[in-house]
Amino acid sequence: MFIAPFYNTPKLCATTSWNPNATTVVNNTIIGTTPWGIFVGKNNTVYTASRQYGRIDSWFADGRITTRYISRSSSQPYSIFVSFNGDIYVSSISSSSYYIDKFTVNGINSILVGTTSRLCYSLFIDFNDILYCSMHYDHQVVKKPLDSDSNIWTNVAGISGSSGSNSTMLNGPAGIFVDVNLDLYVADRGNDRIQLFRLGTSTGITVAGSTSSNTTISLNGPNGVVLDADKYLFIVDQQNHRIVGSGPNGFQCLVGCSGSGNASYSMSNPRTMAFDSYGNIYVMDRDNDRIQKFLISSNLCSKFSSEGLCLHKYFI
């Protein structure tokens, strides 16, 4: 049975653009310093992970805010992902141990669902309810079924567990994305590239950045990768302080194209991004301690997205 994802993959066209000046949705007075994870659901609820305060905040479209704290003291949450039924999964570090917890859709107390040998820089749940974890310092991506009580993880990328740059190895993997075909995309941060691992294979194909067989775009420490409805790539190019995207005309810089800064048109070491249902881009602008929202300003090729939502409208 096909399970629709809870995240957004908007239908975009080659001429789609975004306002280069962002709106600050949340700053450090609420989210704390050096924030990391962000997720936007189909209902446009924005989920954020605050490392400083050890909590998960849910920002609903109707203005409500829900705050949940991880049950262990001194936990610092990093990555966050929400399943199709609304359960919130979060990776964290506490006293040099690494955890993955779950909050049920109406629950306020966290439930431990697994531990890992290293911090999960990124989490993802595919259509088969398989949980993926990107272990930056172990140079691999692993997975396990959500319905299993076992803490055994299966390797799916970076088979040696050591850093490297050949097609079977990774170097500090960060953001991950699994598409409808269960193919895995990895922001291979240390190798300045995006790797695609087809289902059932351990050999990666470089689809953006260093060593790609086709001309793409130069990347510097890519930290996040997401896809749109047509499987075009959108990349958090962290050390270039920008978001880049692909389309039928190739790659281009979308926002943050003037270098590092704290103005409305710039970012400093952005970590993660997400689309809302209208195609607006939310970015966790880590070193500026804020969430930036870049409004979609044109998407004239299609009146409606794949979700039946009008993309030429946008909301603050």
Tab-separated table of C-alpha atoms in Angstrom:
chain	number	residue	atom	x	y	z
A	1	MET	CA	0.000	0.000	0.000
A	2	PHE	CA	1.347	3.434	-0.937
A	3	ILE	CA	1.634	5.817	2.021
A	4	ALA	CA	1.676	9.508	1.121
A	5	PRO	CA	4.576	11.374	2.747
A	6	PHE	CA	3.967	14.159	5.237
A	7	TYR	CA	6.643	16.424	3.740
A	8	ASN	CA	6.254	18.726	0.727
A	9	THR	CA	7.599	18.157	-2.788
A	10	PRO	CA	6.043	21.044	-4.734
A	11	LYS	CA	5.549	21.106	-8.492
A	12	LEU	CA	7.913	23.786	-9.825
A	13	CYS	CA	8.904	24.945	-13.273
A	14	ALA	CA	12.071	26.188	-14.944
A	15	THR	CA	11.137	29.841	-14.455
A	16	THR	CA	10.209	29.569	-10.778
A	17	SER	CA	11.932	32.168	-8.601
A	18	TRP	CA	11.991	33.245	-4.968
A	19	ASN	CA	12.151	36.661	-3.349
A	20	PRO	CA	15.855	37.122	-2.480
A	21	ASN	CA	14.931	38.980	0.720
A	22	ALA	CA	13.742	36.589	3.389
A	23	THR	CA	11.369	37.028	6.291
A	24	THR	CA	12.761	35.976	9.672
A	25	VAL	CA	10.228	33.547	11.118
A	26	VAL	CA	11.999	32.825	14.423
A	27	ASN	CA	15.183	34.218	15.958
A	28	ASN	CA	17.497	33.204	18.808
A	29	THR	CA	15.207	34.541	21.543
A	30	ILE	CA	12.974	31.537	20.885
A	31	ILE	CA	15.028	28.925	19.072
A	32	GLY	CA	18.333	29.513	20.863
A	33	THR	CA	21.841	29.478	19.453
A	34	THR	CA	23.194	27.338	16.570
A	35	PRO	CA	19.855	25.625	15.777
A	36	TRP	CA	19.858	22.651	13.424
A	37	GLY	CA	16.776	20.726	12.347
A	38	ILE	CA	13.638	21.932	10.577
A	39	PHE	CA	10.675	20.110	9.032
A	40	VAL	CA	7.545	21.473	7.328
A	41	GLY	CA	4.480	19.246	7.061
A	42	LYS	CA	1.760	19.086	4.415
A	43	ASN	CA	-0.467	21.171	6.685
A	44	ASN	CA	2.326	23.790	6.810
A	45	THR	CA	3.120	23.125	10.443
A	46	VAL	CA	6.763	24.049	11.001
A	47	TYR	CA	8.741	21.804	13.362
A	48	THR	CA	12.041	23.034	14.808
A	49	ALA	CA	14.719	21.523	17.037
A	50	SER	CA	16.380	23.813	19.581
A	51	ARG	CA	19.798	22.515	20.664
A	52	GLN	CA	20.167	25.138	23.380
A	53	TYR	CA	16.817	24.498	25.059
A	54	GLY	CA	16.535	20.751	24.389
A	55	ARG	CA	13.073	20.983	22.910
A	56	ILE	CA	10.913	20.559	19.818
A	57	ASP	CA	8.549	23.378	18.848
A	58	SER	CA	5.607	22.943	16.467
A	59	TRP	CA	4.369	26.130	14.794
A	60	PHE	CA	0.852	25.592	13.429
A	61	ALA	CA	-0.622	27.580	10.545
A	62	ASP	CA	-3.426	28.838	12.808
A	63	GLY	CA	-0.910	30.440	15.197
A	64	ARG	CA	-0.794	27.727	17.869
A	65	ILE	CA	2.589	26.643	19.242
A	66	THR	CA	3.314	23.313	20.937
A	67	THR	CA	6.540	22.748	22.855
A	68	ARG	CA	7.872	19.302	23.766
A	69	TYR	CA	11.001	18.525	25.802
A	70	ILE	CA	13.098	15.388	25.446
A	71	SER	CA	12.751	13.315	28.611
A	72	ARG	CA	16.501	13.007	29.282
A	73	SER	CA	18.130	16.041	30.857
A	74	SER	CA	20.796	17.941	28.896
A	75	SER	CA	19.713	16.447	25.550
A	76	GLN	CA	20.617	18.504	22.498
A	77	PRO	CA	18.302	17.712	19.555
A	78	TYR	CA	19.674	17.903	16.038
A	79	SER	CA	17.705	16.353	13.199
A	80	ILE	CA	13.920	16.123	13.101
A	81	PHE	CA	11.493	14.232	10.843
A	82	VAL	CA	7.723	13.730	11.020
A	83	SER	CA	6.074	10.512	9.838
A	84	PHE	CA	2.866	10.330	7.774
A	85	ASN	CA	0.783	9.822	10.948
A	86	GLY	CA	2.236	12.886	12.686
A	87	ASP	CA	4.735	11.206	15.003
A	88	ILE	CA	7.855	13.338	15.507
A	89	TYR	CA	11.283	11.681	15.411
A	90	VAL	CA	14.357	13.485	16.660
A	91	SER	CA	18.038	12.636	17.013
A	92	SER	CA	19.973	14.010	19.970
A	93	ILE	CA	23.157	13.842	21.999
A	94	SER	CA	23.296	13.618	25.783
A	95	SER	CA	26.423	12.945	27.868
A	96	SER	CA	28.316	11.684	24.790
A	97	SER	CA	25.570	9.156	23.983
A	98	TYR	CA	23.387	9.296	20.898
A	99	TYR	CA	19.643	8.739	20.838
A	100	ILE	CA	16.593	8.736	18.596
A	101	ASP	CA	13.311	9.586	20.276
A	102	LYS	CA	9.682	9.795	19.194
A	103	PHE	CA	6.831	12.053	20.237
A	104	THR	CA	3.421	10.703	19.282
A	105	VAL	CA	1.153	13.180	17.551
A	106	ASN	CA	-0.646	14.078	20.793
A	107	GLY	CA	2.088	13.088	23.242
A	108	ILE	CA	4.249	15.420	25.299
A	109	ASN	CA	6.762	12.865	26.618
A	110	SER	CA	9.497	11.427	24.405
A	111	ILE	CA	9.792	7.682	23.783
A	112	LEU	CA	13.211	6.147	23.073
A	113	VAL	CA	13.181	4.234	19.771
A	114	GLY	CA	16.887	3.611	19.208
A	115	THR	CA	20.497	4.459	19.904
A	116	THR	CA	23.420	4.862	17.521
A	117	SER	CA	27.196	4.750	17.795
A	118	ARG	CA	27.396	8.306	16.483
A	119	LEU	CA	25.068	11.272	16.176
A	120	CYS	CA	22.469	11.143	13.404
A	121	TYR	CA	23.087	14.368	11.485
A	122	SER	CA	19.949	13.722	9.458
A	123	LEU	CA	16.853	11.522	9.742
A	124	PHE	CA	14.453	10.392	7.034
A	125	ILE	CA	11.465	8.025	6.923
A	126	ASP	CA	10.595	6.395	3.600
A	127	PHE	CA	7.261	5.100	2.262
A	128	ASN	CA	7.812	1.698	3.871
A	129	ASP	CA	8.234	3.190	7.355
A	130	ILE	CA	11.991	2.654	7.309
A	131	LEU	CA	14.021	5.100	9.377
A	132	TYR	CA	17.327	6.311	7.891
A	133	CYS	CA	20.170	7.858	9.873
A	134	SER	CA	23.127	9.751	8.406
A	135	MET	CA	26.145	9.234	10.677
A	136	HIS	CA	28.554	12.034	9.817
A	137	TYR	CA	31.517	10.813	11.847
A	138	ASP	CA	31.112	7.162	10.843
A	139	HIS	CA	30.888	8.148	7.144
A	140	GLN	CA	27.844	6.020	6.449
A	141	VAL	CA	24.057	5.965	6.218
A	142	VAL	CA	22.145	3.236	8.062
A	143	LYS	CA	18.489	2.236	8.378
A	144	LYS	CA	16.059	0.195	10.510
A	145	PRO	CA	12.285	-0.504	10.419
A	146	LEU	CA	10.203	1.721	12.663
A	147	ASP	CA	8.090	-1.243	13.778
A	148	SER	CA	11.102	-3.225	15.016
A	149	ASP	CA	12.141	-3.329	18.671
A	150	SER	CA	15.636	-4.294	17.589
A	151	ASN	CA	18.420	-1.724	17.671
A	152	ILE	CA	20.193	-3.389	14.739
A	153	TRP	CA	20.920	-0.970	11.909
A	154	THR	CA	21.613	-1.980	8.304
A	155	ASN	CA	24.219	-0.125	6.271
A	156	VAL	CA	22.922	1.372	3.008
A	157	ALA	CA	25.718	3.762	1.955
A	158	GLY	CA	29.372	4.235	2.843
A	159	ILE	CA	30.032	0.533	3.132
A	160	SER	CA	33.491	0.718	4.679
A	161	GLY	CA	32.576	3.034	7.528
A	162	SER	CA	35.758	4.970	6.790
A	163	SER	CA	36.057	8.277	4.982
A	164	GLY	CA	36.872	8.225	1.293
A	165	SER	CA	36.002	9.713	-2.047
A	166	ASN	CA	35.431	6.713	-4.313
A	167	SER	CA	31.948	5.699	-5.432
A	168	THR	CA	31.330	3.318	-2.500
A	169	MET	CA	32.551	5.687	0.224
A	170	LEU	CA	31.418	8.876	1.928
A	171	ASN	CA	33.207	11.619	3.826
A	172	GLY	CA	31.113	13.232	6.525
A	173	PRO	CA	27.612	12.616	5.100
A	174	ALA	CA	24.981	15.088	6.286
A	175	GLY	CA	21.505	15.580	4.791
A	176	ILE	CA	19.660	12.647	3.198
A	177	PHE	CA	16.515	12.213	1.094
A	178	VAL	CA	14.762	9.027	-0.075
A	179	ASP	CA	12.530	9.372	-3.149
A	180	VAL	CA	9.421	7.455	-4.234
A	181	ASN	CA	11.594	4.766	-5.854
A	182	LEU	CA	13.455	4.299	-2.550
A	183	ASP	CA	16.625	5.733	-4.086
A	184	LEU	CA	18.830	7.490	-1.533
A	185	TYR	CA	20.372	10.937	-2.031
A	186	VAL	CA	23.223	11.928	0.310
A	187	ALA	CA	24.801	15.328	0.867
A	188	ASP	CA	28.381	14.026	0.992
A	189	ARG	CA	29.665	17.080	2.782
A	190	GLY	CA	33.381	16.288	3.023
A	191	ASN	CA	33.555	15.403	-0.670
A	192	ASP	CA	31.601	18.509	-1.814
A	193	ARG	CA	29.080	16.430	-3.748
A	194	ILE	CA	25.609	14.889	-3.781
A	195	GLN	CA	25.595	11.100	-4.138
A	196	LEU	CA	22.706	9.012	-5.462
A	197	PHE	CA	22.486	5.384	-4.316
A	198	ARG	CA	19.924	3.419	-6.305
A	199	LEU	CA	17.817	0.956	-4.354
A	200	GLY	CA	19.848	-2.158	-3.564
A	201	THR	CA	23.212	-0.755	-4.669
A	202	SER	CA	26.200	0.395	-2.622
A	203	THR	CA	27.848	2.317	-5.470
A	204	GLY	CA	26.998	5.988	-5.560
A	205	ILE	CA	26.502	8.218	-8.601
A	206	THR	CA	27.623	11.827	-8.246
A	207	VAL	CA	24.667	13.968	-9.345
A	208	ALA	CA	25.994	17.350	-8.207
A	209	GLY	CA	29.335	18.845	-7.280
A	210	SER	CA	32.814	17.395	-7.360
A	211	THR	CA	33.513	14.512	-9.802
A	212	SER	CA	30.045	14.498	-11.389
A	213	SER	CA	30.150	13.113	-14.916
A	214	ASN	CA	27.918	15.900	-16.212
A	215	THR	CA	28.460	19.601	-15.665
A	216	THR	CA	26.497	20.586	-12.548
A	217	ILE	CA	27.587	23.186	-9.991
A	218	SER	CA	30.499	23.671	-7.593
A	219	LEU	CA	29.588	22.903	-3.971
A	220	ASN	CA	31.378	23.660	-0.719
A	221	GLY	CA	30.324	21.515	2.216
A	222	PRO	CA	26.746	20.690	1.144
A	223	ASN	CA	24.694	19.941	4.234
A	224	GLY	CA	21.164	19.272	2.978
A	225	VAL	CA	19.355	17.929	-0.072
A	226	VAL	CA	15.625	17.783	-0.919
A	227	LEU	CA	13.690	16.979	-4.106
A	228	ASP	CA	10.674	18.581	-5.745
A	229	ALA	CA	7.792	16.768	-7.462
A	230	ASP	CA	9.879	16.218	-10.611
A	231	LYS	CA	12.903	14.954	-8.635
A	232	TYR	CA	15.003	18.046	-9.239
A	233	LEU	CA	17.603	18.714	-6.549
A	234	PHE	CA	17.613	21.562	-4.046
A	235	ILE	CA	20.813	21.781	-2.017
A	236	VAL	CA	21.883	23.600	1.145
A	237	ASP	CA	25.368	24.647	0.006
A	238	GLN	CA	26.496	25.403	3.527
A	239	GLN	CA	29.960	26.879	3.166
A	240	ASN	CA	28.889	28.937	0.173
A	241	HIS	CA	26.018	30.192	2.408
A	242	ARG	CA	23.350	29.656	-0.236
A	243	ILE	CA	20.577	27.440	-1.600
A	244	VAL	CA	21.073	26.076	-5.106
A	245	GLY	CA	18.591	24.192	-7.257
A	246	SER	CA	18.421	22.188	-10.450
A	247	GLY	CA	15.873	22.140	-13.247
A	248	PRO	CA	15.553	21.444	-16.971
A	249	ASN	CA	18.072	24.244	-17.605
A	250	GLY	CA	20.652	22.951	-15.144
A	251	PHE	CA	21.780	24.274	-11.752
A	252	GLN	CA	21.599	27.810	-10.430
A	253	CYS	CA	21.842	29.734	-7.182
A	254	LEU	CA	18.361	30.495	-5.829
A	255	VAL	CA	18.827	32.521	-2.626
A	256	GLY	CA	21.798	33.665	-0.556
A	257	CYS	CA	23.798	34.291	-3.704
A	258	SER	CA	25.877	37.205	-2.365
A	259	GLY	CA	27.944	35.338	0.218
A	260	SER	CA	27.895	35.140	4.008
A	261	GLY	CA	26.082	37.749	6.097
A	262	ASN	CA	23.143	38.516	8.352
A	263	ALA	CA	21.070	40.709	6.047
A	264	SER	CA	17.655	39.565	4.807
A	265	TYR	CA	19.235	38.418	1.521
A	266	SER	CA	22.150	36.495	3.068
A	267	MET	CA	22.832	33.576	5.410
A	268	SER	CA	25.715	32.223	7.460
A	269	ASN	CA	26.347	28.474	7.395
A	270	PRO	CA	22.759	27.354	6.713
A	271	ARG	CA	22.146	23.769	7.798
A	272	THR	CA	18.787	22.480	6.586
A	273	MET	CA	15.866	23.525	4.375
A	274	ALA	CA	12.284	22.490	3.686
A	275	PHE	CA	9.465	23.470	1.330
A	276	ASP	CA	5.990	24.328	2.509
A	277	SER	CA	2.978	23.328	0.380
A	278	TYR	CA	3.127	26.579	-1.604
A	279	GLY	CA	6.789	26.193	-2.577
A	280	ASN	CA	8.159	28.728	-0.089
A	281	ILE	CA	11.613	27.798	1.217
A	282	TYR	CA	12.385	27.626	4.945
A	283	VAL	CA	16.070	27.599	5.909
A	284	MET	CA	17.697	26.962	9.279
A	285	ASP	CA	20.284	29.767	9.174
A	286	ARG	CA	22.487	28.313	11.891
A	287	ASP	CA	25.152	30.914	12.589
A	288	ASN	CA	22.587	33.729	12.501
A	289	ASP	CA	20.428	31.784	14.980
A	290	ARG	CA	17.256	32.162	12.950
A	291	ILE	CA	14.821	30.584	10.506
A	292	GLN	CA	14.531	32.380	7.182
A	293	LYS	CA	11.530	32.098	4.874
A	294	PHE	CA	12.052	32.870	1.182
A	295	LEU	CA	8.704	33.483	-0.476
A	296	ILE	CA	8.029	32.012	-3.882
A	297	SER	CA	7.485	34.922	-6.259
A	298	SER	CA	6.696	33.199	-9.544
A	299	ASN	CA	5.746	29.740	-10.737
A	300	LEU	CA	3.840	30.502	-13.907
A	301	CYS	CA	4.135	27.138	-15.640
A	302	SER	CA	1.468	25.538	-13.459
A	303	LYS	CA	-1.480	26.996	-11.609
A	304	PHE	CA	-1.609	24.109	-9.203
A	305	SER	CA	0.995	22.020	-7.424
A	306	SER	CA	0.907	18.221	-7.304
A	307	GLU	CA	-1.080	18.604	-4.079
A	308	GLY	CA	-3.762	20.771	-5.728
A	309	LEU	CA	-2.550	23.922	-3.995
A	310	CYS	CA	-2.158	27.173	-5.881
A	311	LEU	CA	1.540	27.998	-6.104
A	312	HIS	CA	1.195	31.574	-7.290
A	313	LYS	CA	-0.181	32.542	-3.895
A	314	TYR	CA	2.090	32.886	-0.912
A	315	PHE	CA	1.705	33.708	2.729
A	316	ILE	CA	3.914	35.115	5.469
